[in-house]
XYZ file of C-alpha atoms in Angstrom:
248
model
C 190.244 76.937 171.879
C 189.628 76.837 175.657
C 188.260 73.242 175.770
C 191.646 71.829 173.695
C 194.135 74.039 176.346
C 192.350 73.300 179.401
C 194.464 69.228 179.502
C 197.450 71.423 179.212
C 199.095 73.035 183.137
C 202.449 72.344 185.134
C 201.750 68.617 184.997
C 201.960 68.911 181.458
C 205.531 70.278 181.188
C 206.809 68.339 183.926
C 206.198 65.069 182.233
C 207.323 66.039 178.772
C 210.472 67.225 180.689
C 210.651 63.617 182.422
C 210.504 62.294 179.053
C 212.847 64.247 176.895
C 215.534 63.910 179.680
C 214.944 59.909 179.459
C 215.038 59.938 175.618
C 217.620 61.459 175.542
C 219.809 59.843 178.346
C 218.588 56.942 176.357
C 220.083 57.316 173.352
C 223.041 58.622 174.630
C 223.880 55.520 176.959
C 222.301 53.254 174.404
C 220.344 52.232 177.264
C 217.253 49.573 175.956
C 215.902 46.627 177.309
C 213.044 43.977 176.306
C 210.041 44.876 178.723
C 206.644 43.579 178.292
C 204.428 47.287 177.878
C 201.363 45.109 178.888
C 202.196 46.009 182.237
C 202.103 49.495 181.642
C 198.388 49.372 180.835
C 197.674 47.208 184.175
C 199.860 49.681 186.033
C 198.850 53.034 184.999
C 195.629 52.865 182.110
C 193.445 50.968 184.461
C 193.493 52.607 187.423
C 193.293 56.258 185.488
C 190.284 54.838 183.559
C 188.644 53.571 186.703
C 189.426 57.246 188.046
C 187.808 58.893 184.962
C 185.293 56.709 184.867
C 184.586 57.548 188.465
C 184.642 61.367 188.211
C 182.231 61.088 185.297
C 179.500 58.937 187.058
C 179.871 61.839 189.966
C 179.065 64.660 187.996
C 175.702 62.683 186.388
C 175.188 62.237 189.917
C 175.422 65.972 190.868
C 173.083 66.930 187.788
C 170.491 64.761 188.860
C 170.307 65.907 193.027
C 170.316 69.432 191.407
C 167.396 68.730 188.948
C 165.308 67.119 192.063
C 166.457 69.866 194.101
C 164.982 72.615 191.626
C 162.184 70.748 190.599
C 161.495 70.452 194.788
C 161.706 73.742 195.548
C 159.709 74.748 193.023
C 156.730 72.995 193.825
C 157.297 73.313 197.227
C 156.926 77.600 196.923
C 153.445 76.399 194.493
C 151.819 74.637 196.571
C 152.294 76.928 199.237
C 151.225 80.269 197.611
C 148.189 78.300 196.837
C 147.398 77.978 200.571
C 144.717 80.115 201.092
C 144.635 80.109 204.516
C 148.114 81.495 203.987
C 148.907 85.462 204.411
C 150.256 87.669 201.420
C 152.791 88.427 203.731
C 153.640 84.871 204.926
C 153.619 83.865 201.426
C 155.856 86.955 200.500
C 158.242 85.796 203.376
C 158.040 81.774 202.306
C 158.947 82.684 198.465
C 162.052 84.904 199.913
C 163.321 81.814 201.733
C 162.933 79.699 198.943
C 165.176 81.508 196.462
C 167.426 81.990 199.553
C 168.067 78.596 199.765
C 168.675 78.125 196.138
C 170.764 81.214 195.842
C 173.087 80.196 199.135
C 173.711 76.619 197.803
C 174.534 77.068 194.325
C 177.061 80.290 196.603
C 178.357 77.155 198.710
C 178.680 74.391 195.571
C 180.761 77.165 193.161
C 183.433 79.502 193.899
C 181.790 81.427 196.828
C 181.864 81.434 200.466
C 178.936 80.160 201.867
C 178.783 77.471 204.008
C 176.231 74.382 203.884
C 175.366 75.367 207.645
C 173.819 78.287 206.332
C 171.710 76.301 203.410
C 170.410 73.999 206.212
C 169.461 76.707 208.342
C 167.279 78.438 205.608
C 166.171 74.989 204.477
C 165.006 74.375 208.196
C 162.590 77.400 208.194
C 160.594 75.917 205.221
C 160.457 72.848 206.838
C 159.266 74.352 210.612
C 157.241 76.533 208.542
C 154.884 73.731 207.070
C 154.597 72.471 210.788
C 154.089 75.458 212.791
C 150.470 75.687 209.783
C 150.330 72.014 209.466
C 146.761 72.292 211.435
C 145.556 75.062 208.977
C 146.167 73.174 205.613
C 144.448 70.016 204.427
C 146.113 66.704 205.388
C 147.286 65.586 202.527
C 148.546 69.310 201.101
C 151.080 68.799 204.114
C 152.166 65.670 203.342
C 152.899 66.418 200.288
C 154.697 69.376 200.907
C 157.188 67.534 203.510
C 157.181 64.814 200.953
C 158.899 67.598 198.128
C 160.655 69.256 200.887
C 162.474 65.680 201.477
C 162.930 65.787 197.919
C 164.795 69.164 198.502
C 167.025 68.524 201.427
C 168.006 64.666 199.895
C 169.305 67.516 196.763
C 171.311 69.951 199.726
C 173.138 66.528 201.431
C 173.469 64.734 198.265
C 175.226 67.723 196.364
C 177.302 68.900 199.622
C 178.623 64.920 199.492
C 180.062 65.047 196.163
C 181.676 68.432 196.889
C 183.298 67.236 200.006
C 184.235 63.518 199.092
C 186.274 63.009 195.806
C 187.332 60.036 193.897
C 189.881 57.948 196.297
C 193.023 60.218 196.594
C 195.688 57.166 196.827
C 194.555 56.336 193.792
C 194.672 59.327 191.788
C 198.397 60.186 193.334
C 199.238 56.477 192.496
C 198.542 57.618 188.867
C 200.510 60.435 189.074
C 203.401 58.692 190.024
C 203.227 56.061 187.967
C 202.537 58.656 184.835
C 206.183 60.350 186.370
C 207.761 57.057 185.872
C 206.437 56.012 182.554
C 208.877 57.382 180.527
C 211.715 55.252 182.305
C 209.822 52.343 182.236
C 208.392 52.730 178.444
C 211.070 54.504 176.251
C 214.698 52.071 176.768
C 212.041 49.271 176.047
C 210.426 51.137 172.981
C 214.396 51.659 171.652
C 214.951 47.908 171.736
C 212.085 47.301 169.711
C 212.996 49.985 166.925
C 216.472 48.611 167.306
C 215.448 44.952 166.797
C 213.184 46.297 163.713
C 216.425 47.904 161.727
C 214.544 51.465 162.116
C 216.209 54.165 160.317
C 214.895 57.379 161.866
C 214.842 55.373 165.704
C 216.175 58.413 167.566
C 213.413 61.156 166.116
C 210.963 58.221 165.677
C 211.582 57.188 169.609
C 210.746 61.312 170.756
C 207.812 61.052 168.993
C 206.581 58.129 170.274
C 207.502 59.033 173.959
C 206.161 62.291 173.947
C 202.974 61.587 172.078
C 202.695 58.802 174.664
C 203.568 60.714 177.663
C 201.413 63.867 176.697
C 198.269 61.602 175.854
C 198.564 59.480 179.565
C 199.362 63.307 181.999
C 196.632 64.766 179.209
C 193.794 61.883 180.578
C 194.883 62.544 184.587
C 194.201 66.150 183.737
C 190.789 66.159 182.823
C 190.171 63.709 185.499
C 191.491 66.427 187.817
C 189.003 69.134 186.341
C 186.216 66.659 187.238
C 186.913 65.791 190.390
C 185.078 69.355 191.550
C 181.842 69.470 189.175
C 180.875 72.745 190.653
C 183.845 74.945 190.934
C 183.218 76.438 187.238
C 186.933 75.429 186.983
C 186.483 73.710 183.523
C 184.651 72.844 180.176
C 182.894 70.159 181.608
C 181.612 71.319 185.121
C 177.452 71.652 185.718
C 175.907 74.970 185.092
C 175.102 75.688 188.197
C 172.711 78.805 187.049
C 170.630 76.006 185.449
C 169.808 75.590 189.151
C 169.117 78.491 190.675
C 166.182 80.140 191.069
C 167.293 83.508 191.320
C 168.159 83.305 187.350
């Protein structure tokens, strides 16, 4: 039931509120006018498509830095506990430091605290790590190693960019606004058409239409707001970020 209630918050009522108050101020004045609705879909469903759209192709995005990210840091911890030029201790320490770094960025992408300074910082000691004992592994065993770790740090910056820049915000309050204004716009037009069409039942047959209308338009802008953060666990559709972590 959660996934069908979660398009439902204040936005929700407000428009429906918006629209009922039109309606009815509508039919009361006998207000109607011929408008041509195509401009409602250049106005309003193409820029919240382009929007949805948008937030989507983010959170496909954010899956894919995570997977490389895992995937990195996993191999990364492998081929260093194979080292054996390596201490049990060292290798102890290194494997600490690795789930430390998956543990404080899935903290920093979801509802916690942690800052991306910290991630870095515990990324950084991997990564000065591997060159302090550059001399005492093979060649290419280092390389590749960096080469992962690159893999790894491309997954911190990549991630930390979708959290911190959104889809544009001008155009998601442009929607907003517009989605307000709909019902003015959309039902005296609608009630000319039933008018010119000899509808019997216009006045229950024009509350239906605007609300259905209005409910279906503030319904799309809400689940483009729950995917504008695909971490903060804040909806249906956000990435399992336990998937992620190593720690799990």
């Amino acid at each position: 039931m959660k996934k069908y209630l979660i398009i439902v918050n204040w936005r929700t009522f407000v428009a429906l509120a918006i629209t009922s108050l039109t309606t009815h101020f509508t039919l009361v004045k006998n207000f109607q006018y011929n408008f041509d609705l195509t401009m409602i879909s250049i106005a309003i469903i193409f820029p919240l498509v382009f929007t949805i759209k948008s937030a989507f192709r983010r959170r496909e995005k954010a899956i894919e830095h995570l997977a490389k990210f895992k995937s990195g840091l996993i191999t990364v911890n492998a081929c260093l506990q194979s080292q054996s030029k390596i201490s049990d201790e060292d290798k102890n320490k290194i494997r600490d430091t690795i789930y430390n770094i998956s543990k404080y960025l899935i903290e920093y992408l979801g509802p916690e605290h942690t800052t991306l300074e910290t991630v870095r910082k515990e990324a950084a000691k991997i990564s000065d790590y591997i060159k302090e004992r550059s001399k005492s592994m093979k060649f290419n065993a280092s390389l590749k190693i960096q080469g992962f770790m690159r893999d790894v740090l491309l997954g911190i910056e990549n991630s930390a960019g979708i959290k911190e820049h959104r889809t544009p915000a001008s155009i998601r309050a442009y929607c907003l606004v517009f989605i307000y204004l709909y019902p003015i716009i959309y039902v005296p037009s609608v009630y000319f058409r039933l008018l010119d069409g000899n509808s019997q039942s216009s006045p229950w047959l024009l509350y239906t239409l605007a609300l259905i209308s209005t409910f279906v338009l503030i319904s799309l802008f809400n689940v483009q707001e729950q995917l504008e953060n695909p971490f903060d666990q804040d909806g249906v559709d956000d990435v399992k970020l336990e998937m992620f972590d190593l720690n799990e």
